[in-house]
CSV table of C-alpha atoms and ligand atoms in Angstrom, one decimal:
chain,number,residue,atom,x,y,z
A,1,MET,CA,0.0,0.0,0.0
A,2,GLY,CA,1.4,3.4,-0.9
A,3,VAL,CA,2.2,6.1,1.7
A,4,LEU,CA,-0.7,8.3,0.5
A,5,SER,CA,-3.4,5.6,0.6
A,6,SER,CA,-2.3,4.3,4.0
A,7,ALA,CA,-2.4,7.9,5.3
A,8,ILE,CA,-5.9,8.2,4.0
A,9,ARG,CA,-6.9,4.9,5.6
A,10,ILE,CA,-5.6,6.0,9.0
A,11,ARG,CA,-7.6,9.2,8.7
A,12,HIS,CA,-10.7,7.3,7.8
A,13,ASP,CA,-10.2,4.9,10.7
A,14,LEU,CA,-10.3,7.9,13.0
A,15,HIS,CA,-13.8,8.8,11.7
A,16,THR,CA,-14.9,5.2,12.2
A,17,ARG,CA,-13.5,5.2,15.8
A,18,LEU,CA,-15.3,8.5,16.6
A,19,THR,CA,-18.6,6.9,15.3
A,20,GLU,CA,-17.9,3.8,17.5
A,21,ALA,CA,-17.1,5.9,20.5
A,22,ARG,CA,-20.5,7.7,20.0
A,23,LYS,CA,-22.1,4.3,20.1
A,24,ARG,CA,-20.5,3.7,23.5
A,25,THR,CA,-22.0,6.8,25.1
A,26,ASP,CA,-25.3,6.3,23.3
A,27,GLU,CA,-25.5,2.7,24.8
A,28,LEU,CA,-24.7,4.0,28.2
A,29,PHE,CA,-27.4,6.7,28.2
A,30,ALA,CA,-29.8,4.1,27.0
A,31,ILE,CA,-29.6,2.2,30.3
A,32,VAL,CA,-31.1,5.3,32.1
A,33,ARG,CA,-34.9,5.2,32.4
A,34,GLU,CA,-36.6,8.2,30.8
A,35,GLU,CA,-37.7,9.5,34.2
A,36,ALA,CA,-34.2,9.3,35.7
A,37,LEU,CA,-32.4,11.5,33.0
A,38,TYR,CA,-32.4,14.6,35.2
A,39,ASP,CA,-31.3,12.7,38.4
A,40,ARG,CA,-28.0,13.4,40.1
A,41,PRO,CA,-26.6,10.0,41.3
A,42,ILE,CA,-23.5,11.5,42.9
A,43,ALA,CA,-24.0,14.7,44.9
A,44,GLU,CA,-20.7,16.3,43.7
A,45,ARG,CA,-21.4,15.7,40.1
A,46,HIS,CA,-23.7,17.2,37.5
A,47,ARG,CA,-27.1,15.7,36.7
A,48,ILE,CA,-27.1,13.0,34.0
A,49,ILE,CA,-28.6,15.3,31.5
A,50,PHE,CA,-25.5,17.5,31.6
A,51,TYR,CA,-23.4,14.7,30.2
A,52,VAL,CA,-25.9,14.0,27.4
A,53,GLY,CA,-25.0,17.4,26.0
A,54,HIS,CA,-21.4,17.6,27.3
A,55,VAL,CA,-19.9,14.7,25.3
A,56,GLU,CA,-21.2,16.3,22.1
A,57,SER,CA,-20.5,20.0,22.9
A,58,PHE,CA,-16.9,19.1,23.8
A,59,ASP,CA,-16.3,17.8,20.2
A,60,TRP,CA,-18.0,20.9,18.8
A,61,ASN,CA,-16.0,23.3,21.0
A,62,LEU,CA,-12.8,21.6,20.2
A,63,LEU,CA,-13.2,21.1,16.4
A,64,ALA,CA,-15.9,23.2,14.8
A,65,GLN,CA,-14.2,26.6,14.7
A,66,ARG,CA,-10.6,25.6,15.2
A,67,ALA,CA,-10.4,22.8,12.7
A,68,PHE,CA,-13.2,23.5,10.2
A,69,GLY,CA,-14.1,27.2,10.5
A,70,LEU,CA,-17.7,26.3,11.4
A,71,GLN,CA,-19.8,29.0,13.1
A,72,SER,CA,-21.8,28.1,16.2
A,73,PHE,CA,-25.5,27.4,15.7
A,74,HIS,CA,-26.3,27.4,19.5
A,75,GLU,CA,-23.9,29.4,21.5
A,76,SER,CA,-25.7,29.1,24.8
A,77,PHE,CA,-25.7,25.3,24.7
A,78,ASP,CA,-22.0,25.3,23.6
A,79,LYS,CA,-21.3,27.1,26.9
A,80,LEU,CA,-23.8,25.4,29.2
A,81,PHE,CA,-22.4,21.9,28.3
A,82,ALA,CA,-18.7,22.9,28.2
A,83,PHE,CA,-17.5,21.9,31.7
A,84,GLY,CA,-17.8,18.6,33.4
A,85,ILE,CA,-15.1,18.1,36.0
A,86,ASP,CA,-15.6,17.4,39.7
A,87,PRO,CA,-15.4,20.5,41.9
A,88,VAL,CA,-12.2,20.2,43.9
A,89,GLY,CA,-12.9,21.1,47.5
A,90,GLY,CA,-15.7,23.4,46.5
A,91,GLY,CA,-19.4,23.3,47.6
A,92,LEU,CA,-22.0,20.9,46.2
A,93,PRO,CA,-23.9,22.0,43.0
A,94,THR,CA,-27.3,23.4,43.8
A,95,ASP,CA,-29.1,23.6,40.4
A,96,THR,CA,-32.5,22.0,40.0
A,97,ALA,CA,-33.8,19.8,37.2
A,98,ALA,CA,-35.9,22.7,36.0
A,99,ASP,CA,-32.7,24.7,35.3
A,100,TRP,CA,-31.8,22.4,32.4
A,101,PRO,CA,-33.2,22.4,28.9
A,102,SER,CA,-35.7,19.8,27.8
A,103,ARG,CA,-34.3,16.5,26.5
A,104,HIS,CA,-35.9,17.2,23.1
A,105,GLU,CA,-33.9,20.5,22.7
A,106,ILE,CA,-30.7,18.7,23.7
A,107,TYR,CA,-31.3,15.8,21.3
A,108,GLN,CA,-31.9,18.2,18.5
A,109,TYR,CA,-28.7,20.1,19.3
A,110,ASN,CA,-26.7,16.8,19.4
A,111,GLN,CA,-28.1,15.6,16.1
A,112,ARG,CA,-27.4,18.8,14.3
A,113,LEU,CA,-23.9,19.0,15.8
A,114,ARG,CA,-23.0,15.4,14.8
A,115,GLU,CA,-24.3,16.0,11.2
A,116,ASP,CA,-22.3,19.2,10.8
A,117,LEU,CA,-19.1,17.8,12.3
A,118,ASP,CA,-19.4,14.5,10.3
A,119,ARG,CA,-19.7,16.4,7.0
A,120,ALA,CA,-16.7,18.6,7.8
A,121,ILE,CA,-14.6,15.6,9.1
A,122,ALA,CA,-15.3,13.5,6.0
A,123,ARG,CA,-14.5,16.3,3.6
A,124,THR,CA,-11.3,17.3,5.3
A,125,LEU,CA,-10.0,13.7,5.9
A,126,ALA,CA,-10.5,12.8,2.3
A,127,ASN,CA,-7.7,15.2,1.4
A,128,PRO,CA,-4.6,14.8,3.5
A,129,SER,CA,-3.1,18.1,2.2
A,130,GLU,CA,-6.0,20.1,3.7
A,131,GLY,CA,-7.1,20.9,7.2
A,132,HIS,CA,-5.6,22.0,10.5
A,133,PRO,CA,-2.1,20.6,11.1
A,134,LEU,CA,-3.2,19.1,14.4
A,135,LEU,CA,-6.5,17.7,13.1
A,136,LEU,CA,-5.6,14.1,13.7
A,137,GLN,CA,-4.4,14.7,17.2
A,138,MET,CA,-7.6,16.7,17.9
A,139,LEU,CA,-9.7,13.8,16.7
A,140,GLU,CA,-7.8,11.4,19.0
A,141,VAL,CA,-8.6,13.8,21.8
A,142,ALA,CA,-12.3,13.9,20.9
A,143,ILE,CA,-12.4,10.0,20.8
A,144,GLU,CA,-10.5,9.4,24.0
A,145,HIS,CA,-12.4,12.2,25.9
A,146,ARG,CA,-15.6,10.6,25.0
A,147,LEU,CA,-14.4,7.1,25.9
A,148,MET,CA,-13.2,8.4,29.2
A,149,HIS,CA,-16.6,9.8,29.9
A,150,ALA,CA,-18.1,6.4,28.9
A,151,GLU,CA,-16.1,5.1,31.8
A,152,THR,CA,-16.6,7.8,34.4
A,153,LEU,CA,-20.3,7.9,33.5
A,154,ALA,CA,-20.5,4.2,34.3
A,155,TYR,CA,-19.2,5.1,37.8
A,156,MET,CA,-21.9,7.6,38.1
A,157,LEU,CA,-24.7,5.4,36.8
A,158,HIS,CA,-23.4,2.7,39.1
A,159,GLN,CA,-24.7,4.9,42.0
A,160,LEU,CA,-28.1,5.3,40.3
A,161,PRO,CA,-30.6,3.0,42.0
A,162,ALA,CA,-31.2,-0.2,40.0
A,163,ASP,CA,-34.9,0.6,39.5
A,164,ARG,CA,-33.9,3.8,37.7
A,165,LYS,CA,-32.0,1.8,35.1
A,166,ILE,CA,-32.9,-0.7,32.3
A,167,PRO,CA,-31.0,-3.9,33.0
A,168,ALA,CA,-28.5,-5.0,30.3
A,169,PRO,CA,-28.5,-8.6,29.2
A,170,LYS,CA,-27.5,-11.1,31.9
A,171,GLU,CA,-24.0,-10.8,33.1
A,172,ALA,CA,-21.4,-13.5,32.7
A,173,THR,CA,-21.3,-16.1,35.5
A,174,TRP,CA,-17.8,-16.6,36.7
A,175,LYS,CA,-16.3,-19.6,38.3
A,176,THR,CA,-15.6,-18.7,41.9
A,177,THR,CA,-12.0,-19.1,42.9
A,178,ARG,CA,-10.4,-19.7,46.2
A,179,ALA,CA,-7.4,-17.9,44.9
A,180,LYS,CA,-4.7,-17.4,47.5
A,181,SER,CA,-2.4,-14.4,47.0
A,182,HIS,CA,1.3,-14.4,47.5
A,183,LEU,CA,4.1,-12.0,47.0
A,184,VAL,CA,6.1,-12.3,43.8
A,185,ASP,CA,9.8,-11.1,43.8
A,186,ILE,CA,10.5,-8.6,41.0
A,187,PRO,CA,14.2,-8.3,40.3
A,188,ALA,CA,15.8,-4.9,40.0
A,189,GLY,CA,15.7,-3.5,36.4
A,190,GLN,CA,14.7,-0.8,34.0
A,191,ALA,CA,11.1,0.4,33.4
A,192,THR,CA,10.1,2.8,30.6
A,193,LEU,CA,7.5,5.3,31.6
A,194,GLY,CA,5.6,7.6,29.2
A,195,MET,CA,6.0,7.9,25.5
A,196,ARG,CA,8.6,9.6,23.3
A,197,ARG,CA,7.2,12.7,21.6
A,198,ALA,CA,9.2,11.8,18.5
A,199,ASP,CA,7.3,8.5,18.3
A,200,ASN,CA,4.3,10.1,16.6
A,201,SER,CA,2.9,6.8,15.3
A,202,HIS,CA,0.7,6.6,18.4
A,203,PHE,CA,-1.4,9.2,20.2
A,204,GLY,CA,-0.6,10.1,23.8
A,205,TRP,CA,-1.9,12.8,26.1
A,206,ASP,CA,0.5,15.6,27.2
A,207,ASN,CA,1.1,13.9,30.6
A,208,GLU,CA,2.5,10.8,28.8
A,209,MET,CA,5.3,12.9,27.4
A,210,GLU,CA,8.3,12.8,27.6
A,211,GLY,CA,9.2,9.1,27.8
A,212,TRP,CA,11.9,8.2,30.3
A,213,GLU,CA,13.7,5.3,31.9
A,214,ALA,CA,13.5,4.5,35.6
A,215,PHE,CA,15.8,2.1,37.4
A,216,VAL,CA,13.7,0.2,39.8
A,217,PRO,CA,15.4,-1.7,42.7
A,218,GLY,CA,14.1,-5.2,43.5
A,219,PHE,CA,10.8,-5.5,45.4
A,220,ALA,CA,8.0,-7.9,46.0
A,221,ILE,CA,4.3,-7.5,44.9
A,222,ASP,CA,1.0,-9.3,45.4
A,223,ASN,CA,0.3,-11.6,42.5
A,224,TYR,CA,-3.4,-10.8,42.8
A,225,ASN,CA,-5.4,-7.7,43.7
A,226,VAL,CA,-6.6,-7.4,47.3
A,227,MET,CA,-10.0,-9.1,47.3
A,228,ASN,CA,-13.2,-8.3,49.1
A,229,ARG,CA,-12.4,-11.3,51.3
A,230,ASP,CA,-9.1,-9.7,52.4
A,231,PHE,CA,-10.6,-6.3,52.9
A,232,LEU,CA,-13.3,-7.9,55.1
A,233,GLN,CA,-10.5,-9.1,57.4
A,234,PHE,CA,-9.1,-5.6,57.6
A,235,MET,CA,-12.6,-4.4,58.7
A,236,GLN,CA,-13.0,-7.2,61.2
A,237,TYR,CA,-9.6,-6.2,62.7
A,238,GLY,CA,-11.0,-2.7,63.2
A,239,GLY,CA,-9.0,-1.1,60.4
A,240,TYR,CA,-11.5,1.8,59.9
A,241,GLY,CA,-11.2,2.7,63.5
A,242,ASN,CA,-7.4,2.5,63.8
A,243,ARG,CA,-6.2,6.1,63.8
A,244,SER,CA,-2.6,5.1,63.2
A,245,LEU,CA,-3.4,3.7,59.7
A,246,TRP,CA,-4.8,7.0,58.3
A,247,SER,CA,-3.2,10.3,57.4
A,248,ASP,CA,-4.7,13.4,59.0
A,249,GLU,CA,-6.5,14.2,55.8
A,250,ALA,CA,-7.8,10.7,55.2
A,251,TRP,CA,-9.0,10.5,58.8
A,252,ALA,CA,-10.9,13.8,58.6
A,253,TRP,CA,-12.6,12.7,55.4
A,254,LYS,CA,-13.5,9.3,56.9
A,255,GLN,CA,-15.0,10.9,60.0
A,256,ALA,CA,-16.9,13.6,58.1
A,257,ASP,CA,-18.4,11.2,55.6
A,258,LYS,CA,-18.9,8.4,58.2
A,259,ILE,CA,-17.0,6.0,56.0
A,260,ASP,CA,-16.7,2.5,57.6
A,261,HIS,CA,-16.9,0.2,54.6
A,262,PRO,CA,-16.2,0.3,50.9
A,263,THR,CA,-18.8,2.4,49.0
A,264,PHE,CA,-19.8,-0.6,46.8
A,265,TRP,CA,-20.8,-2.6,49.9
A,266,ARG,CA,-24.0,-2.5,51.8
A,267,ARG,CA,-24.9,-4.1,55.1
A,268,GLU,CA,-28.1,-6.2,55.2
A,269,GLY,CA,-28.7,-7.6,58.7
A,270,SER,CA,-25.7,-9.8,59.3
A,271,LEU,CA,-24.8,-10.1,55.6
A,272,TRP,CA,-22.6,-7.9,53.4
A,273,MET,CA,-24.1,-7.2,50.0
A,274,TYR,CA,-22.4,-5.8,46.9
A,275,ARG,CA,-23.8,-3.2,44.6
A,276,THR,CA,-23.3,-4.3,41.0
A,277,MET,CA,-24.3,-2.1,38.1
A,278,PHE,CA,-27.8,-3.6,37.9
A,279,GLY,CA,-28.6,-4.8,41.4
A,280,ASP,CA,-27.2,-6.1,44.7
A,281,ILE,CA,-25.7,-9.5,45.2
A,282,GLN,CA,-24.1,-11.2,48.2
A,283,LEU,CA,-20.5,-9.9,48.6
A,284,PRO,CA,-18.4,-11.7,46.0
A,285,LEU,CA,-15.4,-12.6,48.2
A,286,ASP,CA,-12.9,-13.2,45.3
A,287,TRP,CA,-13.5,-10.0,43.4
A,288,PRO,CA,-11.0,-7.2,43.7
A,289,VAL,CA,-12.1,-4.7,46.3
A,290,PHE,CA,-12.9,-1.3,44.9
A,291,VAL,CA,-11.9,1.4,47.3
A,292,SER,CA,-10.5,4.9,47.5
A,293,HIS,CA,-6.8,5.7,47.7
A,294,ALA,CA,-7.2,6.5,51.4
A,295,GLU,CA,-8.7,3.1,52.2
A,296,ALA,CA,-6.2,1.3,50.1
A,297,THR,CA,-3.3,3.1,51.8
A,298,ALA,CA,-4.7,2.2,55.3
A,299,TYR,CA,-5.0,-1.4,54.3
A,300,ALA,CA,-1.4,-1.6,53.0
A,301,LYS,CA,-0.1,0.1,56.2
A,302,TRP,CA,-2.0,-2.4,58.3
A,303,LEU,CA,0.1,-5.2,56.8
A,304,GLY,CA,3.3,-3.1,57.1
A,305,ARG,CA,3.3,-2.7,53.3
A,306,LYS,CA,2.8,0.1,50.7
A,307,LEU,CA,1.0,0.7,47.5
A,308,PRO,CA,3.3,0.3,44.5
A,309,SER,CA,4.9,3.4,43.0
A,310,GLU,CA,4.1,4.1,39.4
A,311,GLU,CA,7.6,2.8,38.5
A,312,GLN,CA,7.1,-0.4,40.4
A,313,PHE,CA,3.8,-1.0,38.6
A,314,HIS,CA,5.6,-0.6,35.3
A,315,ARG,CA,8.3,-3.0,36.3
A,316,ALA,CA,5.9,-5.6,37.5
A,317,ALA,CA,3.6,-5.3,34.5
A,318,TYR,CA,5.9,-4.8,31.5
A,319,GLY,CA,9.3,-5.9,32.6
A,320,THR,CA,10.8,-9.3,31.9
A,321,SER,CA,13.8,-11.3,33.3
A,322,ASP,CA,15.8,-10.0,30.3
A,323,ASP,CA,16.4,-6.4,31.3
A,324,SER,CA,16.6,-5.3,27.6
A,325,VAL,CA,13.1,-6.5,26.8
A,326,GLU,CA,9.9,-4.8,27.9
A,327,ARG,CA,6.4,-5.6,26.8
A,328,GLU,CA,3.7,-3.4,25.5
A,329,TYR,CA,1.2,-5.1,27.7
A,330,PRO,CA,1.6,-7.5,30.6
A,331,TRP,CA,0.8,-10.5,28.4
A,332,GLY,CA,3.2,-9.5,25.6
A,333,ASN,CA,2.8,-7.3,22.5
A,334,ASP,CA,-0.6,-8.5,21.2
A,335,ALA,CA,-3.3,-5.9,21.1
A,336,PRO,CA,-5.8,-6.2,23.9
A,337,ALA,CA,-8.3,-9.1,23.4
A,338,GLU,CA,-11.0,-10.6,25.5
A,339,ARG,CA,-8.8,-13.6,26.6
A,340,TYR,CA,-6.3,-11.3,28.3
A,341,GLY,CA,-8.5,-9.4,30.8
A,342,ASN,CA,-11.7,-7.8,31.9
A,343,PHE,CA,-11.7,-4.5,29.9
A,344,ASP,CA,-13.1,-2.7,26.9
A,345,PHE,CA,-16.7,-2.7,28.0
A,346,ALA,CA,-17.1,-6.6,27.8
A,347,HIS,CA,-18.6,-6.6,31.3
A,348,TRP,CA,-20.2,-4.2,33.7
A,349,ASP,CA,-18.6,-5.5,36.8
A,350,PRO,CA,-15.4,-7.2,38.0
A,351,SER,CA,-14.5,-10.8,37.7
A,352,PRO,CA,-12.8,-13.0,40.3
A,353,VAL,CA,-9.1,-12.3,40.6
A,354,GLY,CA,-7.0,-14.5,38.4
A,355,SER,CA,-9.8,-15.2,35.9
A,356,PHE,CA,-7.5,-14.4,33.0
A,357,PRO,CA,-4.2,-16.4,33.4
A,358,ARG,CA,-3.2,-15.6,29.8
A,359,GLY,CA,-3.1,-11.9,30.7
A,360,ALA,CA,-0.5,-12.4,33.5
A,361,SER,CA,2.8,-10.5,33.3
A,362,ALA,CA,6.2,-12.1,32.7
A,363,PHE,CA,6.6,-12.3,36.5
A,364,GLY,CA,3.3,-14.1,37.0
A,365,VAL,CA,1.4,-11.0,38.3
A,366,HIS,CA,-2.3,-11.2,37.4
A,367,ASP,CA,-4.9,-8.6,36.3
A,368,LEU,CA,-2.6,-5.7,36.1
A,369,VAL,CA,-4.5,-4.3,33.1
A,370,GLY,CA,-8.3,-4.6,33.5
A,371,ASN,CA,-10.7,-5.6,36.3
A,372,GLY,CA,-10.1,-2.3,38.1
A,373,TRP,CA,-7.6,0.6,38.0
A,374,GLU,CA,-4.7,0.1,40.4
A,375,TRP,CA,-3.9,2.8,42.9
A,376,THR,CA,-0.2,3.8,43.2
A,377,ARG,CA,1.4,5.8,45.9
A,378,THR,CA,2.8,8.2,43.2
A,379,GLU,CA,1.4,11.8,43.2
A,380,PHE,CA,0.2,12.8,39.7
A,381,ALA,CA,3.0,15.1,38.4
A,382,PRO,CA,4.5,16.0,35.0
A,383,PHE,CA,7.3,13.9,33.5
A,384,PRO,CA,10.5,15.8,32.6
A,385,GLY,CA,9.9,17.6,29.4
A,386,PHE,CA,6.1,18.0,29.9
A,387,THR,CA,4.4,20.6,27.6
A,388,PRO,CA,0.7,21.2,27.8
A,389,MET,CA,-1.4,20.6,24.7
A,390,SER,CA,-1.9,23.9,22.9
A,391,PHE,CA,-5.6,23.3,22.3
A,392,TYR,CA,-6.4,21.7,25.7
A,393,PRO,CA,-3.9,23.2,28.1
A,394,GLY,CA,-5.7,22.3,31.3
A,395,TYR,CA,-6.2,18.6,30.6
A,396,SER,CA,-3.4,17.5,32.9
A,397,ALA,CA,-1.8,20.7,34.2
A,398,ASN,CA,-4.9,21.6,36.2
A,399,PHE,CA,-4.3,18.5,38.3
A,400,PHE,CA,-0.6,18.8,39.1
A,401,ASP,CA,-1.6,20.1,42.6
A,402,GLY,CA,-0.3,17.3,44.9
A,403,LYS,CA,-3.9,16.3,45.5
A,404,HIS,CA,-4.2,13.5,43.0
A,405,TYR,CA,-2.6,10.0,42.7
A,406,VAL,CA,-1.7,8.1,39.6
A,407,MET,CA,-3.8,5.0,38.7
A,408,LYS,CA,-2.6,2.5,36.2
A,409,GLY,CA,-4.1,-0.5,34.4
A,410,GLY,CA,-7.7,-0.1,33.5
A,411,SER,CA,-11.2,-1.2,34.6
A,412,PRO,CA,-14.0,-3.4,33.0
A,413,ARG,CA,-15.2,-0.1,31.4
A,414,THR,CA,-11.9,1.2,30.1
A,415,ALA,CA,-11.6,1.3,26.3
A,416,ALA,CA,-8.9,-0.8,24.6
A,417,CYS,CA,-7.1,2.2,23.2
A,418,MET,CA,-6.4,3.5,26.8
A,419,LEU,CA,-4.8,0.3,28.0
A,420,ARG,CA,-1.6,1.4,26.4
A,421,ARG,CA,1.5,1.2,28.6
A,422,SER,CA,2.1,5.0,28.8
A,423,PHE,CA,-1.5,5.9,29.7
A,424,ARG,CA,-1.9,7.5,33.2
A,425,ASN,CA,-5.1,8.1,35.0
A,426,TRP,CA,-5.5,10.1,38.3
A,427,PHE,CA,-8.0,10.8,41.0
A,428,GLN,CA,-8.3,12.4,44.3
A,429,PRO,CA,-7.6,10.1,47.2
A,430,ASN,CA,-11.0,10.4,48.8
A,431,TYR,CA,-13.2,9.9,45.8
A,432,PRO,CA,-14.9,6.5,46.5
A,433,TYR,CA,-16.8,5.9,43.3
A,434,VAL,CA,-14.0,4.9,40.9
A,435,TYR,CA,-13.5,1.4,39.7
A,436,ALA,CA,-10.2,1.2,41.4
A,437,THR,CA,-8.5,-1.6,43.3
A,438,PHE,CA,-4.9,-2.1,44.5
A,439,ARG,CA,-2.2,-4.5,45.5
A,440,CYS,CA,0.6,-4.1,48.0
A,441,VAL,CA,4.4,-4.2,47.7
A,442,GLU,CA,7.3,-4.7,50.1
A,443,ASP,CA,10.4,-2.7,49.1
B,501,FE2,FE1,-15.4,16.2,29.6
């Protein structure tokens, strides 16, 4: 295939991927019952209806004027639906459902917006010599932004009561395991973090640049994620009441919000129940526990261990016994596929730890990618050589505040494209709704 025709193919793939990403968010909003569309499942977040407009207006605000010279056809909606990030330390939103436009008006806006953008994208992509020099990068941003919302919206809809949702087809039934964790020794060696800017064959966000090499001294890491069964023991030993396991900030949060068990758990008489996406089940003991960074840190401290650093995660996930060979994924260099892990929207909920032995790393560590993001003890900060993206300068830089921690890996609702080695996710330590789990290390 000639250079020109392959360039055109790559460009058309981007349009197809945007269309597929739209299907993901459409499918997600389709599980919300009509009468629940203006609900606010999480007090700190916007109402669901905001996101129905936001995932579209973001594309418009990014691309229409800048890439295609299109004029707005609905400026007030472009603005209203522009911002969708959790308030950090601010008060709770106070708007009412009546403050928002009707669903009909929003659907009309979305439809027109997609039609106008699609026409401009198809026209511009057909001719590689035309268009904004950063068009391909901007399309990647639009695709990944939407796919990230497809995931964080799932966290939000998880908190929406089951009777406000339309259940999806029956979930997979997993074989229960009596998996027993153990520590695996990881020998000292190199780990590559991030992505070289010069390697422009793949898209990466600004916080993934510049790529760099870390030397990681030897350490030991859990072969499985900490399970609900393990975390139950921590609770039975009084972990939530043991002041010495919590930082001042974590303790204050825990006291103020009366946190004494993971957010996904619910007590029913003498039983612990687990909130899955579409209803409660008895606590699945062999699933990875989903908890906040603060709870994960307290658990690790209880055992005299730590959360892994970002570098240690990389070493355990991508390193091999041959120090000159690193893998693209824990299982090797094959693209993500269903046999390697619980990710890419195949399931709504976790699977028992160790359900994907073919996805284990060279050192025999399981589920590093998929089945829940993994908390690290590393504060989210720029890599050396960081430069913010010119057309989205706040994407990462707004969060380099010492109040966010890096998460690696991916959850059942993380799109395959964001399972790449260099991808970094981050959250505040006290946000309990994320599909995030952890494992411990001994240095
Ligand atoms: Fe957004």
